[in-house]
């Protein structure tokens, strides 16, 4: 005789989601308990398709059900990303989470990180948008292979460009190429408002926003226009970049945008000839700075020529070389990030 549904649920009350620190039943993650003979089909709904702890949850569920005599278990996974946003989100009701990818210093790889995180979230099964609000130096068209495309206008609303499974919008599509945009605060504010209000984003689990460097008008406008889920700060390992991370994080902190974590880009270089690892800009400062401030650390991305080539040719490295070490580091960072977003969605706060 298989155990009763109640007995199964009781056992699952002792399995905790390692990130949300609550049991699977209380979290409403158990969607289905069904026996076919001795075989149990268990439906589990994760808080993100990019769940970094799925294997751990599966192991814990199996361990909890073994004492009940359940040996034949098939888990049917699904995911629903909760929105983590405030009351004025009606500007773009289909967007569940907006993640700003920012840095204190220019040229540290924000756009590269934003595009690869977005593509990695698509690979995990999420519905993703990429919003490039770097009005002065838009990168998304080049990095997604969509230079020269024009977003369609349907019934007066802008349709994002589709690339690599994500919806992309960049000022680069709207302003003639090479024409430097010299806009001041109010115009910038209006343009970014339109990026939310006048664009058909559809349903998006995550919209990743590629920011211009620093802590200027665009950053502040964005936080005023839409309730951001949080910010990811990209840095390189040098002390000068790290000092700017703290400045950037302080800016977000002042406007109550949570820090989702730090990514150390160009963290080290593995010589393709001898395999030796060289720490060109030093290494590990991102992790240390994050730990000192209680921010999550999302990962280290090595310097790898395929990253730059992917950016220049319009196919993010997580798509062109999905199993390469650098792609795996992006993909792991995306999963860790998705876990932090889930924490905010559920608990309103994160633990580092
Ligand atoms: N991990 C990496 N390995 C190799 N090249 C990289 C890596 N990360 C970024 N790059 C390259 O470094 C250059 C700068 O990156 P990117 O444009 O992403 O920086 P950014 O912070 O967005 O710059 P800006 O501040 O101008 O917006 C690009 O040519 C990119 O391809
Ligand atoms: Mg950039």
Tab-separated table of C-alpha atoms and ligand atoms in Angstrom:
chain	number	residue	atom	x	y	z
A	1	UNK	CA	0.000	0.000	0.000
A	2	UNK	CA	1.409	3.400	-0.876
A	3	UNK	CA	1.300	6.030	1.898
A	4	UNK	CA	-1.572	8.493	2.006
A	5	UNK	CA	-1.320	11.950	0.454
A	6	UNK	CA	-1.417	13.411	3.949
A	7	UNK	CA	1.546	11.299	4.998
A	8	UNK	CA	3.497	12.487	1.959
A	9	UNK	CA	2.680	16.119	2.701
A	10	UNK	CA	3.584	15.671	6.339
A	11	UNK	CA	6.991	14.293	5.339
A	12	UNK	CA	7.492	17.186	2.927
A	13	UNK	CA	6.830	19.657	5.721
A	14	UNK	CA	10.296	18.692	6.913
A	15	UNK	CA	11.964	19.586	3.628
A	16	UNK	CA	13.062	23.198	3.504
A	17	UNK	CA	13.789	25.288	0.468
A	18	UNK	CA	17.447	26.004	1.215
A	19	UNK	CA	17.185	29.560	-0.017
A	20	UNK	CA	13.804	30.623	1.292
A	21	UNK	CA	14.209	28.843	4.637
A	22	UNK	CA	10.647	27.580	4.719
A	23	UNK	CA	9.225	24.140	4.064
A	24	UNK	CA	7.975	23.161	0.635
A	25	UNK	CA	4.372	22.700	1.765
A	26	UNK	CA	4.097	26.077	3.508
A	27	UNK	CA	5.690	27.724	0.491
A	28	UNK	CA	2.928	26.251	-1.683
A	29	UNK	CA	5.492	24.523	-3.859
A	30	UNK	CA	3.831	21.095	-3.811
A	31	UNK	CA	1.345	21.162	-6.649
A	32	UNK	CA	0.460	17.528	-7.085
A	33	UNK	CA	0.696	14.241	-5.151
A	34	UNK	CA	-0.488	11.301	-7.196
A	35	UNK	CA	0.173	7.590	-6.980
A	36	UNK	CA	-0.014	5.236	-9.935
A	37	UNK	CA	0.329	1.904	-8.193
A	38	UNK	CA	3.513	2.199	-6.134
A	39	UNK	CA	4.893	5.046	-8.219
A	40	UNK	CA	4.540	8.564	-6.875
A	41	UNK	CA	4.248	11.525	-9.228
A	42	UNK	CA	5.070	14.656	-7.294
A	43	UNK	CA	4.552	18.127	-8.792
A	44	UNK	CA	6.947	20.752	-7.418
A	45	UNK	CA	6.682	24.391	-8.462
A	46	UNK	CA	9.943	26.281	-8.102
A	47	UNK	CA	10.160	30.042	-7.653
A	48	UNK	CA	12.404	30.288	-10.713
A	49	UNK	CA	13.162	27.961	-13.620
A	50	UNK	CA	16.820	28.851	-13.020
A	51	UNK	CA	16.708	27.422	-9.502
A	52	UNK	CA	20.271	26.964	-8.272
A	53	UNK	CA	19.221	24.423	-5.656
A	54	UNK	CA	16.987	22.074	-7.631
A	55	UNK	CA	19.290	19.070	-7.202
A	56	UNK	CA	19.541	19.679	-3.491
A	57	UNK	CA	15.750	19.931	-3.173
A	58	UNK	CA	15.315	16.712	-5.131
A	59	UNK	CA	17.809	14.887	-2.892
A	60	UNK	CA	16.085	16.159	0.258
A	61	UNK	CA	12.620	15.192	-1.056
A	62	UNK	CA	13.792	11.672	-1.892
A	63	UNK	CA	15.430	11.319	1.521
A	64	UNK	CA	12.243	12.492	3.260
A	65	UNK	CA	9.991	10.078	1.365
A	66	UNK	CA	12.172	6.968	1.584
A	67	UNK	CA	11.099	6.175	5.182
A	68	UNK	CA	7.476	6.067	3.921
A	69	UNK	CA	8.419	3.323	1.504
A	70	UNK	CA	8.356	5.558	-1.583
A	71	UNK	CA	11.106	4.215	-3.798
A	72	UNK	CA	9.659	4.972	-7.216
A	73	UNK	CA	9.343	8.757	-7.459
A	74	UNK	CA	9.021	11.018	-10.443
A	75	UNK	CA	9.184	14.737	-9.803
A	76	UNK	CA	7.347	16.950	-12.264
A	77	UNK	CA	9.053	20.337	-12.089
A	78	UNK	CA	7.441	23.612	-12.968
A	79	UNK	CA	8.269	27.217	-12.099
A	80	UNK	CA	6.464	30.432	-11.438
A	81	UNK	CA	8.460	33.576	-10.888
A	82	UNK	CA	6.864	35.853	-8.333
A	83	UNK	CA	6.871	39.573	-8.988
A	84	UNK	CA	9.055	41.537	-6.617
A	85	UNK	CA	7.955	45.092	-7.187
A	86	UNK	CA	6.072	47.893	-5.625
A	87	UNK	CA	2.729	49.552	-6.171
A	88	UNK	CA	3.502	51.670	-9.250
A	89	UNK	CA	4.343	48.668	-11.392
A	90	UNK	CA	1.237	49.243	-13.511
A	91	UNK	CA	3.451	51.025	-16.005
A	92	UNK	CA	4.398	47.580	-17.291
A	93	UNK	CA	2.156	45.016	-15.627
A	94	UNK	CA	3.615	41.987	-17.421
A	95	UNK	CA	7.105	42.568	-16.055
A	96	UNK	CA	7.658	40.586	-12.872
A	97	UNK	CA	11.196	41.633	-12.018
A	98	UNK	CA	13.547	44.337	-13.204
A	99	UNK	CA	17.220	43.737	-12.530
A	100	UNK	CA	19.597	46.650	-13.115
A	101	UNK	CA	23.115	45.681	-14.153
A	102	UNK	CA	25.296	48.583	-13.104
A	103	UNK	CA	28.845	49.538	-12.245
A	104	UNK	CA	30.617	52.462	-10.714
A	105	UNK	CA	33.299	52.481	-13.374
A	106	UNK	CA	32.995	52.301	-17.164
A	107	UNK	CA	34.235	49.462	-19.302
A	108	UNK	CA	34.135	46.742	-16.666
A	109	UNK	CA	31.828	44.552	-18.740
A	110	UNK	CA	28.315	45.549	-17.681
A	111	UNK	CA	26.811	45.141	-21.119
A	112	UNK	CA	28.590	41.831	-21.618
A	113	UNK	CA	27.381	40.583	-18.255
A	114	UNK	CA	23.831	41.878	-18.823
A	115	UNK	CA	23.506	40.145	-22.203
A	116	UNK	CA	24.973	36.871	-20.989
A	117	UNK	CA	22.890	36.808	-17.806
A	118	UNK	CA	19.766	37.477	-19.849
A	119	UNK	CA	20.654	34.734	-22.345
A	120	UNK	CA	21.487	32.315	-19.528
A	121	UNK	CA	18.084	32.947	-17.922
A	122	UNK	CA	16.455	32.180	-21.280
A	123	UNK	CA	18.412	28.904	-21.387
A	124	UNK	CA	16.947	28.017	-18.001
A	125	UNK	CA	13.447	28.446	-19.393
A	126	UNK	CA	12.612	31.950	-18.166
A	127	UNK	CA	10.853	34.624	-20.163
A	128	UNK	CA	13.367	37.442	-20.427
A	129	UNK	CA	13.707	40.999	-21.677
A	130	UNK	CA	16.920	42.957	-22.195
A	131	UNK	CA	16.564	46.713	-21.853
A	132	UNK	CA	19.576	48.784	-22.845
A	133	UNK	CA	19.257	52.216	-21.271
A	134	UNK	CA	22.804	53.269	-22.058
A	135	UNK	CA	21.585	56.145	-24.182
A	136	UNK	CA	25.098	57.432	-24.907
A	137	UNK	CA	26.735	54.129	-25.846
A	138	UNK	CA	24.114	51.460	-26.527
A	139	UNK	CA	25.612	47.970	-26.795
A	140	UNK	CA	22.633	45.644	-27.053
A	141	UNK	CA	22.201	45.872	-30.851
A	142	UNK	CA	25.818	44.801	-31.484
A	143	UNK	CA	25.920	42.220	-28.701
A	144	UNK	CA	22.674	40.547	-29.761
A	145	UNK	CA	23.327	40.704	-33.508
A	146	UNK	CA	20.474	43.128	-34.169
A	147	UNK	CA	22.264	46.234	-35.479
A	148	UNK	CA	20.096	48.158	-37.907
A	149	UNK	CA	16.841	46.547	-36.848
A	150	UNK	CA	13.888	48.785	-36.192
A	151	UNK	CA	11.277	47.857	-33.617
A	152	UNK	CA	7.838	47.553	-35.203
A	153	UNK	CA	5.107	49.887	-33.994
A	154	UNK	CA	1.774	48.162	-33.546
A	155	UNK	CA	-1.214	50.288	-32.575
A	156	UNK	CA	1.125	52.979	-31.366
A	157	UNK	CA	3.142	50.630	-29.159
A	158	UNK	CA	6.792	49.693	-29.629
A	159	UNK	CA	7.483	45.986	-30.180
A	160	UNK	CA	10.831	44.829	-28.786
A	161	UNK	CA	13.247	43.158	-31.193
A	162	UNK	CA	13.528	39.382	-30.766
A	163	UNK	CA	17.039	37.968	-30.424
A	164	UNK	CA	18.255	34.676	-28.943
A	165	UNK	CA	14.866	34.069	-27.357
A	166	UNK	CA	14.678	37.388	-25.567
A	167	UNK	CA	12.883	40.667	-26.148
A	168	UNK	CA	15.439	43.408	-26.695
A	169	UNK	CA	15.014	47.160	-26.623
A	170	UNK	CA	17.802	49.666	-27.017
A	171	UNK	CA	18.032	53.354	-27.772
A	172	UNK	CA	20.402	52.135	-30.478
A	173	UNK	CA	17.362	51.022	-32.506
A	174	UNK	CA	15.653	54.359	-32.211
A	175	UNK	CA	18.461	56.836	-32.817
A	176	UNK	CA	20.484	56.820	-36.054
A	177	UNK	CA	23.774	54.986	-35.677
A	178	UNK	CA	26.812	57.055	-34.762
A	179	UNK	CA	24.674	60.020	-33.771
A	180	UNK	CA	25.712	60.832	-30.257
A	181	UNK	CA	22.724	61.598	-28.122
A	182	UNK	CA	23.240	64.695	-26.065
A	183	UNK	CA	20.239	64.673	-23.799
A	184	UNK	CA	19.711	66.182	-20.456
A	185	UNK	CA	17.881	64.847	-17.442
A	186	UNK	CA	14.221	65.493	-18.327
A	187	UNK	CA	14.505	64.073	-21.845
A	188	UNK	CA	16.357	61.034	-20.585
A	189	UNK	CA	13.685	60.543	-17.975
A	190	UNK	CA	11.004	60.695	-20.640
A	191	UNK	CA	12.825	58.235	-22.884
A	192	UNK	CA	13.220	55.698	-20.092
A	193	UNK	CA	9.594	56.131	-19.046
A	194	UNK	CA	8.656	55.252	-22.625
A	195	UNK	CA	10.826	52.139	-22.417
A	196	UNK	CA	8.367	50.879	-19.820
A	197	UNK	CA	5.066	52.480	-20.771
A	198	UNK	CA	5.065	52.396	-24.549
A	199	UNK	CA	6.690	49.007	-25.142
A	200	UNK	CA	4.836	45.722	-25.458
A	201	UNK	CA	7.025	43.663	-23.152
A	202	UNK	CA	4.459	40.927	-22.751
A	203	UNK	CA	4.899	38.617	-19.777
A	204	UNK	CA	8.506	38.680	-18.575
A	205	UNK	CA	9.911	36.884	-15.540
A	206	UNK	CA	12.989	39.086	-15.685
A	207	UNK	CA	13.910	42.256	-17.507
A	208	UNK	CA	17.661	42.776	-17.318
A	209	UNK	CA	18.630	46.433	-17.673
A	210	UNK	CA	22.031	47.356	-19.074
A	211	UNK	CA	22.957	50.649	-17.443
A	212	UNK	CA	25.418	53.326	-18.427
A	213	UNK	CA	28.417	53.546	-16.084
A	214	UNK	CA	28.302	55.542	-12.904
A	215	UNK	CA	25.572	57.048	-10.805
A	216	UNK	CA	24.028	59.748	-12.972
A	217	UNK	CA	20.618	60.802	-14.262
A	218	UNK	CA	19.755	57.522	-15.943
A	219	UNK	CA	20.294	55.496	-12.801
A	220	UNK	CA	18.149	57.794	-10.731
A	221	UNK	CA	15.444	58.058	-13.380
A	222	UNK	CA	15.203	54.301	-13.632
A	223	UNK	CA	14.692	53.893	-9.915
A	224	UNK	CA	11.984	56.569	-9.987
A	225	UNK	CA	10.169	55.155	-12.995
A	226	UNK	CA	9.837	51.522	-12.074
A	227	UNK	CA	10.231	49.691	-8.783
A	228	UNK	CA	13.409	47.721	-9.390
A	229	UNK	CA	13.781	44.293	-7.854
A	230	UNK	CA	17.436	45.074	-7.277
A	231	UNK	CA	20.823	45.873	-8.728
A	232	UNK	CA	23.755	43.735	-9.783
A	233	UNK	CA	27.078	45.556	-9.575
A	234	UNK	CA	29.758	44.497	-12.016
A	235	UNK	CA	33.358	45.154	-11.135
A	236	UNK	CA	36.841	44.182	-12.143
A	237	UNK	CA	39.197	43.125	-9.377
A	238	UNK	CA	41.297	46.312	-9.168
A	239	UNK	CA	40.919	48.469	-6.049
A	240	UNK	CA	39.896	51.498	-8.146
A	241	UNK	CA	36.946	49.587	-9.593
A	242	UNK	CA	35.979	48.215	-6.216
A	243	UNK	CA	35.880	51.679	-4.690
A	244	UNK	CA	33.394	52.649	-7.389
A	245	UNK	CA	31.241	49.605	-6.646
A	246	UNK	CA	30.761	50.904	-3.143
A	247	UNK	CA	29.758	54.320	-4.492
A	248	UNK	CA	27.280	52.738	-6.890
A	249	UNK	CA	25.828	50.479	-4.230
A	250	UNK	CA	25.420	53.425	-1.891
A	251	UNK	CA	23.447	55.261	-4.559
A	252	UNK	CA	21.059	52.317	-4.930
A	253	UNK	CA	20.851	51.976	-1.182
A	254	UNK	CA	19.781	55.619	-0.819
A	255	UNK	CA	16.842	54.993	-3.130
A	256	UNK	CA	15.978	51.658	-1.473
A	257	UNK	CA	17.032	49.400	-4.319
A	258	UNK	CA	18.425	46.160	-2.852
A	259	UNK	CA	21.827	44.852	-3.870
A	260	UNK	CA	21.273	41.505	-5.561
A	261	UNK	CA	24.988	40.913	-5.682
A	262	UNK	CA	28.428	41.598	-7.076
A	263	UNK	CA	29.966	39.970	-10.149
A	264	UNK	CA	33.726	40.096	-10.589
A	265	UNK	CA	34.401	40.250	-14.312
A	266	UNK	CA	37.806	39.802	-15.954
A	267	UNK	CA	38.658	37.975	-12.786
A	268	UNK	CA	41.525	35.880	-14.159
A	269	UNK	CA	42.892	34.514	-17.404
A	270	UNK	CA	43.591	30.880	-18.161
A	271	UNK	CA	46.359	30.604	-20.745
A	272	UNK	CA	45.012	28.587	-23.679
A	273	UNK	CA	48.491	27.131	-24.339
A	274	UNK	CA	49.629	25.957	-20.941
A	275	UNK	CA	46.438	26.169	-18.856
A	276	UNK	CA	48.171	28.343	-16.309
A	277	UNK	CA	45.980	30.845	-14.530
A	278	UNK	CA	47.093	34.485	-14.529
A	279	UNK	CA	45.436	37.071	-12.315
A	280	UNK	CA	45.869	40.052	-14.566
A	281	UNK	CA	43.961	42.631	-12.535
A	282	UNK	CA	44.530	40.813	-9.224
A	283	UNK	CA	41.667	38.604	-8.147
A	284	UNK	CA	39.089	38.072	-5.448
A	285	UNK	CA	38.465	41.727	-4.530
A	286	UNK	CA	34.834	41.500	-5.625
A	287	UNK	CA	34.157	38.606	-3.286
A	288	UNK	CA	35.917	40.329	-0.387
A	289	UNK	CA	34.137	43.640	-0.942
A	290	UNK	CA	30.772	41.855	-1.130
A	291	UNK	CA	31.479	39.959	2.080
A	292	UNK	CA	32.546	43.128	3.888
A	293	UNK	CA	29.272	44.838	3.026
A	294	UNK	CA	26.975	41.843	3.429
A	295	UNK	CA	26.134	41.711	-0.295
A	296	UNK	CA	25.711	38.408	-2.121
A	297	UNK	CA	28.583	37.421	-4.380
A	298	UNK	CA	27.291	36.058	-7.675
A	299	UNK	CA	30.511	34.827	-9.219
A	300	UNK	CA	33.763	35.373	-11.044
A	301	UNK	CA	33.927	35.618	-14.817
A	302	UNK	CA	37.345	34.969	-16.399
A	303	UNK	CA	38.847	37.011	-19.215
A	304	UNK	CA	38.261	34.965	-22.321
A	305	UNK	CA	38.589	36.097	-25.939
A	306	UNK	CA	35.418	34.161	-26.860
A	307	UNK	CA	33.477	36.586	-24.639
A	308	UNK	CA	34.603	39.574	-26.653
A	309	UNK	CA	34.143	37.771	-29.957
A	310	UNK	CA	30.638	36.748	-28.905
A	311	UNK	CA	29.886	40.373	-28.062
A	312	UNK	CA	31.240	41.707	-31.339
A	313	UNK	CA	29.557	39.045	-33.457
A	314	UNK	CA	26.212	39.234	-31.763
A	315	UNK	CA	25.948	35.809	-30.155
A	316	UNK	CA	26.527	35.801	-26.394
A	317	UNK	CA	29.145	33.245	-25.338
A	318	UNK	CA	26.612	31.349	-23.214
A	319	UNK	CA	24.865	30.544	-26.497
A	320	UNK	CA	27.867	30.155	-28.834
A	321	UNK	CA	29.937	28.020	-26.395
A	322	UNK	CA	27.432	26.913	-23.751
A	323	UNK	CA	29.683	24.327	-22.130
A	324	UNK	CA	32.877	26.426	-22.043
A	325	UNK	CA	34.204	27.344	-18.583
A	326	UNK	CA	33.377	31.019	-19.071
A	327	UNK	CA	29.804	30.213	-20.153
A	328	UNK	CA	29.390	27.946	-17.146
A	329	UNK	CA	30.507	30.776	-14.868
A	330	UNK	CA	27.893	33.096	-16.419
A	331	UNK	CA	25.221	30.416	-16.141
A	332	UNK	CA	26.042	29.738	-12.502
A	333	UNK	CA	25.930	33.474	-11.764
A	334	UNK	CA	22.507	33.681	-13.460
A	335	UNK	CA	21.164	30.855	-11.288
A	336	UNK	CA	22.520	32.409	-8.108
A	337	UNK	CA	20.984	35.721	-9.155
A	338	UNK	CA	17.604	34.090	-9.841
A	339	UNK	CA	17.750	32.583	-6.358
A	340	UNK	CA	18.312	36.020	-4.824
A	341	UNK	CA	15.403	37.446	-6.832
A	342	UNK	CA	13.207	34.631	-5.488
A	343	UNK	CA	14.227	35.548	-1.960
A	344	UNK	CA	13.144	39.132	-2.524
A	345	UNK	CA	9.887	37.971	-4.144
A	346	UNK	CA	9.083	35.771	-1.184
A	347	UNK	CA	10.581	37.503	1.792
A	348	UNK	CA	11.259	41.047	0.680
A	349	UNK	CA	14.925	40.663	1.601
A	350	UNK	CA	17.931	38.572	0.753
A	351	UNK	CA	20.625	36.809	2.665
A	352	UNK	CA	24.160	37.026	1.290
B	1	LIG	N1	35.176	38.438	-19.406
B	1	LIG	C1	35.578	39.041	-20.500
B	1	LIG	N2	36.559	38.503	-21.297
B	1	LIG	C2	36.990	39.135	-22.415
B	1	LIG	N3	36.517	40.313	-22.848
B	1	LIG	C3	35.549	40.894	-22.109
B	1	LIG	C4	35.037	40.298	-20.914
B	1	LIG	N4	34.081	41.125	-20.412
B	1	LIG	C5	33.993	42.175	-21.251
B	1	LIG	N5	34.874	42.048	-22.266
B	1	LIG	C6	35.093	42.993	-23.364
B	1	LIG	O1	35.451	44.239	-22.781
B	1	LIG	C7	34.875	45.329	-23.500
B	1	LIG	C8	34.025	46.183	-22.572
B	1	LIG	O2	32.897	45.427	-22.158
B	1	LIG	P1	31.450	46.049	-22.048
B	1	LIG	O3	31.121	46.862	-23.233
B	1	LIG	O4	30.542	44.936	-21.683
B	1	LIG	O5	31.681	46.991	-20.782
B	1	LIG	P2	30.682	48.066	-20.154
B	1	LIG	O6	30.951	48.081	-18.682
B	1	LIG	O7	29.308	47.836	-20.590
B	1	LIG	O8	31.233	49.404	-20.808
B	1	LIG	P3	30.531	50.869	-20.736
B	1	LIG	O9	30.841	51.376	-19.371
B	1	LIG	O10	31.194	51.618	-21.822
B	1	LIG	O11	29.065	50.663	-20.942
B	1	LIG	C9	34.074	44.691	-24.631
B	1	LIG	O12	34.874	44.665	-25.791
B	1	LIG	C10	33.845	43.263	-24.159
B	1	LIG	O13	33.692	42.345	-25.223
B	2	LIG	MG1	27.963	49.097	-21.566
